[in-house]
């Protein structure tokens, strides 16, 4: 149950913080949630990873659909040298997921130290 609550809180807090702060505020959200909801290290990493993978995947997919894939085609040609919007969305999701996963892992260690 803590695992699912951690995923929901991390995704929600990350979304709200990214409305007002830079993109790396996802790390702050994952750290705070993981520091206040006690989990083992790997479980907190996975919960942060899943939360941001799903959040950024959904957000980048909706942004991509809203502009009829025009921007994603151009960016994928610049970055990937390939016209693949799906790979670009997966890469975006993976970057956010790794950042949040490691921040959540650090938050679980901080919880153990402060305990």
mmCIF file with all atom_site columns, C-alpha atoms in Angstrom:
data_model
loop_
_atom_site.group_PDB
_atom_site.id
_atom_site.type_symbol
_atom_site.label_atom_id
_atom_site.label_alt_id
_atom_site.label_comp_id
_atom_site.label_asym_id
_atom_site.label_entity_id
_atom_site.label_seq_id
_atom_site.pdbx_PDB_ins_code
_atom_site.Cartn_x
_atom_site.Cartn_y
_atom_site.Cartn_z
_atom_site.occupancy
_atom_site.B_iso_or_equiv
_atom_site.pdbx_formal_charge
_atom_site.auth_seq_id
_atom_site.auth_comp_id
_atom_site.auth_asym_id
_atom_site.auth_atom_id
_atom_site.pdbx_PDB_model_num
ATOM 1   C CA . UNK A 1 1   ? 0.000  0.000  0.000   1.00 0.00 ? 1   UNK A CA 1
ATOM 2   C CA . UNK A 1 2   ? 2.876  2.389  0.787   1.00 0.00 ? 2   UNK A CA 1
ATOM 3   C CA . UNK A 1 3   ? 4.311  1.652  -2.634  1.00 0.00 ? 3   UNK A CA 1
ATOM 4   C CA . UNK A 1 4   ? 1.198  2.784  -4.505  1.00 0.00 ? 4   UNK A CA 1
ATOM 5   C CA . UNK A 1 5   ? 0.701  5.810  -2.253  1.00 0.00 ? 5   UNK A CA 1
ATOM 6   C CA . UNK A 1 6   ? 4.316  6.763  -2.844  1.00 0.00 ? 6   UNK A CA 1
ATOM 7   C CA . UNK A 1 7   ? 3.855  6.537  -6.618  1.00 0.00 ? 7   UNK A CA 1
ATOM 8   C CA . UNK A 1 8   ? 0.722  8.693  -6.554  1.00 0.00 ? 8   UNK A CA 1
ATOM 9   C CA . UNK A 1 9   ? 2.194  11.305 -4.206  1.00 0.00 ? 9   UNK A CA 1
ATOM 10  C CA . UNK A 1 10  ? 5.461  11.515 -6.143  1.00 0.00 ? 10  UNK A CA 1
ATOM 11  C CA . UNK A 1 11  ? 3.688  11.974 -9.463  1.00 0.00 ? 11  UNK A CA 1
ATOM 12  C CA . UNK A 1 12  ? 1.248  14.528 -8.044  1.00 0.00 ? 12  UNK A CA 1
ATOM 13  C CA . UNK A 1 13  ? 3.847  16.561 -6.191  1.00 0.00 ? 13  UNK A CA 1
ATOM 14  C CA . UNK A 1 14  ? 6.177  16.469 -9.198  1.00 0.00 ? 14  UNK A CA 1
ATOM 15  C CA . UNK A 1 15  ? 3.429  17.757 -11.457 1.00 0.00 ? 15  UNK A CA 1
ATOM 16  C CA . UNK A 1 16  ? 2.579  20.623 -9.121  1.00 0.00 ? 16  UNK A CA 1
ATOM 17  C CA . UNK A 1 17  ? 6.215  21.594 -8.526  1.00 0.00 ? 17  UNK A CA 1
ATOM 18  C CA . UNK A 1 18  ? 7.000  21.573 -12.249 1.00 0.00 ? 18  UNK A CA 1
ATOM 19  C CA . UNK A 1 19  ? 4.264  24.148 -12.795 1.00 0.00 ? 19  UNK A CA 1
ATOM 20  C CA . UNK A 1 20  ? 6.276  26.685 -10.781 1.00 0.00 ? 20  UNK A CA 1
ATOM 21  C CA . UNK A 1 21  ? 9.868  25.411 -10.627 1.00 0.00 ? 21  UNK A CA 1
ATOM 22  C CA . UNK A 1 22  ? 12.394 24.015 -13.148 1.00 0.00 ? 22  UNK A CA 1
ATOM 23  C CA . UNK A 1 23  ? 12.239 20.448 -14.408 1.00 0.00 ? 23  UNK A CA 1
ATOM 24  C CA . UNK A 1 24  ? 14.661 19.137 -11.793 1.00 0.00 ? 24  UNK A CA 1
ATOM 25  C CA . UNK A 1 25  ? 12.135 19.849 -9.050  1.00 0.00 ? 25  UNK A CA 1
ATOM 26  C CA . UNK A 1 26  ? 10.973 16.290 -9.708  1.00 0.00 ? 26  UNK A CA 1
ATOM 27  C CA . UNK A 1 27  ? 14.011 15.219 -7.698  1.00 0.00 ? 27  UNK A CA 1
ATOM 28  C CA . UNK A 1 28  ? 12.856 17.335 -4.762  1.00 0.00 ? 28  UNK A CA 1
ATOM 29  C CA . UNK A 1 29  ? 9.400  15.792 -4.920  1.00 0.00 ? 29  UNK A CA 1
ATOM 30  C CA . UNK A 1 30  ? 10.713 12.232 -5.067  1.00 0.00 ? 30  UNK A CA 1
ATOM 31  C CA . UNK A 1 31  ? 13.175 12.899 -2.232  1.00 0.00 ? 31  UNK A CA 1
ATOM 32  C CA . UNK A 1 32  ? 10.537 14.428 0.052   1.00 0.00 ? 32  UNK A CA 1
ATOM 33  C CA . UNK A 1 33  ? 7.952  11.710 -0.553  1.00 0.00 ? 33  UNK A CA 1
ATOM 34  C CA . UNK A 1 34  ? 10.498 8.968  -0.037  1.00 0.00 ? 34  UNK A CA 1
ATOM 35  C CA . UNK A 1 35  ? 11.847 10.618 3.114   1.00 0.00 ? 35  UNK A CA 1
ATOM 36  C CA . UNK A 1 36  ? 8.380  10.782 4.691   1.00 0.00 ? 36  UNK A CA 1
ATOM 37  C CA . UNK A 1 37  ? 7.036  7.413  3.528   1.00 0.00 ? 37  UNK A CA 1
ATOM 38  C CA . UNK A 1 38  ? 9.403  4.724  4.795   1.00 0.00 ? 38  UNK A CA 1
ATOM 39  C CA . UNK A 1 39  ? 10.322 2.057  2.263   1.00 0.00 ? 39  UNK A CA 1
ATOM 40  C CA . UNK A 1 40  ? 13.362 -0.041 1.561   1.00 0.00 ? 40  UNK A CA 1
ATOM 41  C CA . UNK A 1 41  ? 15.949 1.451  -0.777  1.00 0.00 ? 41  UNK A CA 1
ATOM 42  C CA . UNK A 1 42  ? 15.121 -0.468 -3.954  1.00 0.00 ? 42  UNK A CA 1
ATOM 43  C CA . UNK A 1 43  ? 11.363 -0.146 -3.434  1.00 0.00 ? 43  UNK A CA 1
ATOM 44  C CA . UNK A 1 44  ? 11.673 3.621  -3.083  1.00 0.00 ? 44  UNK A CA 1
ATOM 45  C CA . UNK A 1 45  ? 13.832 3.755  -6.235  1.00 0.00 ? 45  UNK A CA 1
ATOM 46  C CA . UNK A 1 46  ? 11.233 1.766  -8.183  1.00 0.00 ? 46  UNK A CA 1
ATOM 47  C CA . UNK A 1 47  ? 8.326  3.868  -6.886  1.00 0.00 ? 47  UNK A CA 1
ATOM 48  C CA . UNK A 1 48  ? 10.040 7.108  -7.904  1.00 0.00 ? 48  UNK A CA 1
ATOM 49  C CA . UNK A 1 49  ? 11.035 5.598  -11.234 1.00 0.00 ? 49  UNK A CA 1
ATOM 50  C CA . UNK A 1 50  ? 7.530  4.376  -12.055 1.00 0.00 ? 50  UNK A CA 1
ATOM 51  C CA . UNK A 1 51  ? 5.877  7.615  -10.925 1.00 0.00 ? 51  UNK A CA 1
ATOM 52  C CA . UNK A 1 52  ? 7.952  9.832  -13.171 1.00 0.00 ? 52  UNK A CA 1
ATOM 53  C CA . UNK A 1 53  ? 8.086  7.408  -16.070 1.00 0.00 ? 53  UNK A CA 1
ATOM 54  C CA . UNK A 1 54  ? 4.308  7.376  -16.191 1.00 0.00 ? 54  UNK A CA 1
ATOM 55  C CA . UNK A 1 55  ? 3.929  11.114 -15.526 1.00 0.00 ? 55  UNK A CA 1
ATOM 56  C CA . UNK A 1 56  ? 6.449  12.328 -18.088 1.00 0.00 ? 56  UNK A CA 1
ATOM 57  C CA . UNK A 1 57  ? 5.377  9.686  -20.593 1.00 0.00 ? 57  UNK A CA 1
ATOM 58  C CA . UNK A 1 58  ? 1.768  10.808 -20.342 1.00 0.00 ? 58  UNK A CA 1
ATOM 59  C CA . UNK A 1 59  ? 2.620  14.519 -20.418 1.00 0.00 ? 59  UNK A CA 1
ATOM 60  C CA . UNK A 1 60  ? 4.974  14.243 -23.391 1.00 0.00 ? 60  UNK A CA 1
ATOM 61  C CA . UNK A 1 61  ? 2.467  12.078 -25.245 1.00 0.00 ? 61  UNK A CA 1
ATOM 62  C CA . UNK A 1 62  ? -0.345 14.622 -24.708 1.00 0.00 ? 62  UNK A CA 1
ATOM 63  C CA . UNK A 1 63  ? 1.895  17.527 -25.735 1.00 0.00 ? 63  UNK A CA 1
ATOM 64  C CA . UNK A 1 64  ? 2.943  15.566 -28.797 1.00 0.00 ? 64  UNK A CA 1
ATOM 65  C CA . UNK A 1 65  ? -0.662 14.818 -29.728 1.00 0.00 ? 65  UNK A CA 1
ATOM 66  C CA . UNK A 1 66  ? -1.719 18.431 -29.171 1.00 0.00 ? 66  UNK A CA 1
ATOM 67  C CA . UNK A 1 67  ? 0.681  19.786 -31.796 1.00 0.00 ? 67  UNK A CA 1
ATOM 68  C CA . UNK A 1 68  ? 0.112  16.913 -34.257 1.00 0.00 ? 68  UNK A CA 1
ATOM 69  C CA . UNK A 1 69  ? 3.651  15.517 -33.723 1.00 0.00 ? 69  UNK A CA 1
ATOM 70  C CA . UNK A 1 70  ? 5.279  18.429 -35.582 1.00 0.00 ? 70  UNK A CA 1
ATOM 71  C CA . UNK A 1 71  ? 7.740  19.385 -32.853 1.00 0.00 ? 71  UNK A CA 1
ATOM 72  C CA . UNK A 1 72  ? 8.534  15.799 -31.890 1.00 0.00 ? 72  UNK A CA 1
ATOM 73  C CA . UNK A 1 73  ? 9.393  14.923 -35.508 1.00 0.00 ? 73  UNK A CA 1
ATOM 74  C CA . UNK A 1 74  ? 11.798 17.837 -35.760 1.00 0.00 ? 74  UNK A CA 1
ATOM 75  C CA . UNK A 1 75  ? 13.431 17.226 -32.377 1.00 0.00 ? 75  UNK A CA 1
ATOM 76  C CA . UNK A 1 76  ? 13.812 13.508 -33.050 1.00 0.00 ? 76  UNK A CA 1
ATOM 77  C CA . UNK A 1 77  ? 15.561 14.305 -36.332 1.00 0.00 ? 77  UNK A CA 1
ATOM 78  C CA . UNK A 1 78  ? 17.953 16.630 -34.485 1.00 0.00 ? 78  UNK A CA 1
ATOM 79  C CA . UNK A 1 79  ? 18.639 14.449 -31.451 1.00 0.00 ? 79  UNK A CA 1
ATOM 80  C CA . UNK A 1 80  ? 18.203 10.896 -32.688 1.00 0.00 ? 80  UNK A CA 1
ATOM 81  C CA . UNK A 1 81  ? 18.957 11.371 -36.408 1.00 0.00 ? 81  UNK A CA 1
ATOM 82  C CA . UNK A 1 82  ? 15.841 9.288  -36.875 1.00 0.00 ? 82  UNK A CA 1
ATOM 83  C CA . UNK A 1 83  ? 12.174 10.186 -37.291 1.00 0.00 ? 83  UNK A CA 1
ATOM 84  C CA . UNK A 1 84  ? 10.833 8.326  -34.268 1.00 0.00 ? 84  UNK A CA 1
ATOM 85  C CA . UNK A 1 85  ? 8.579  10.223 -31.914 1.00 0.00 ? 85  UNK A CA 1
ATOM 86  C CA . UNK A 1 86  ? 7.909  7.123  -29.805 1.00 0.00 ? 86  UNK A CA 1
ATOM 87  C CA . UNK A 1 87  ? 11.610 6.706  -29.016 1.00 0.00 ? 87  UNK A CA 1
ATOM 88  C CA . UNK A 1 88  ? 11.824 10.401 -28.145 1.00 0.00 ? 88  UNK A CA 1
ATOM 89  C CA . UNK A 1 89  ? 8.890  10.092 -25.730 1.00 0.00 ? 89  UNK A CA 1
ATOM 90  C CA . UNK A 1 90  ? 10.452 6.999  -24.156 1.00 0.00 ? 90  UNK A CA 1
ATOM 91  C CA . UNK A 1 91  ? 13.800 8.754  -23.779 1.00 0.00 ? 91  UNK A CA 1
ATOM 92  C CA . UNK A 1 92  ? 12.123 11.729 -22.137 1.00 0.00 ? 92  UNK A CA 1
ATOM 93  C CA . UNK A 1 93  ? 10.279 9.448  -19.749 1.00 0.00 ? 93  UNK A CA 1
ATOM 94  C CA . UNK A 1 94  ? 13.419 7.486  -18.968 1.00 0.00 ? 94  UNK A CA 1
ATOM 95  C CA . UNK A 1 95  ? 15.449 10.595 -18.116 1.00 0.00 ? 95  UNK A CA 1
ATOM 96  C CA . UNK A 1 96  ? 12.813 11.827 -15.676 1.00 0.00 ? 96  UNK A CA 1
ATOM 97  C CA . UNK A 1 97  ? 12.394 8.356  -14.217 1.00 0.00 ? 97  UNK A CA 1
ATOM 98  C CA . UNK A 1 98  ? 16.113 7.906  -13.532 1.00 0.00 ? 98  UNK A CA 1
ATOM 99  C CA . UNK A 1 99  ? 16.381 11.312 -11.860 1.00 0.00 ? 99  UNK A CA 1
ATOM 100 C CA . UNK A 1 100 ? 13.359 10.659 -9.662  1.00 0.00 ? 100 UNK A CA 1
ATOM 101 C CA . UNK A 1 101 ? 14.422 7.112  -8.879  1.00 0.00 ? 101 UNK A CA 1
ATOM 102 C CA . UNK A 1 102 ? 17.817 8.143  -7.552  1.00 0.00 ? 102 UNK A CA 1
ATOM 103 C CA . UNK A 1 103 ? 16.294 11.046 -5.623  1.00 0.00 ? 103 UNK A CA 1
ATOM 104 C CA . UNK A 1 104 ? 13.775 8.694  -4.024  1.00 0.00 ? 104 UNK A CA 1
ATOM 105 C CA . UNK A 1 105 ? 16.567 6.281  -3.178  1.00 0.00 ? 105 UNK A CA 1
ATOM 106 C CA . UNK A 1 106 ? 18.470 9.103  -1.478  1.00 0.00 ? 106 UNK A CA 1
ATOM 107 C CA . UNK A 1 107 ? 15.292 10.062 0.367   1.00 0.00 ? 107 UNK A CA 1
ATOM 108 C CA . UNK A 1 108 ? 14.946 6.549  1.761   1.00 0.00 ? 108 UNK A CA 1
ATOM 109 C CA . UNK A 1 109 ? 18.527 6.719  3.036   1.00 0.00 ? 109 UNK A CA 1
ATOM 110 C CA . UNK A 1 110 ? 17.824 10.124 4.576   1.00 0.00 ? 110 UNK A CA 1
ATOM 111 C CA . UNK A 1 111 ? 14.779 8.663  6.339   1.00 0.00 ? 111 UNK A CA 1
ATOM 112 C CA . UNK A 1 112 ? 16.955 5.911  7.821   1.00 0.00 ? 112 UNK A CA 1
ATOM 113 C CA . UNK A 1 113 ? 19.574 8.417  8.995   1.00 0.00 ? 113 UNK A CA 1
ATOM 114 C CA . UNK A 1 114 ? 17.036 10.772 10.578  1.00 0.00 ? 114 UNK A CA 1
ATOM 115 C CA . UNK A 1 115 ? 15.187 7.931  12.267  1.00 0.00 ? 115 UNK A CA 1
#
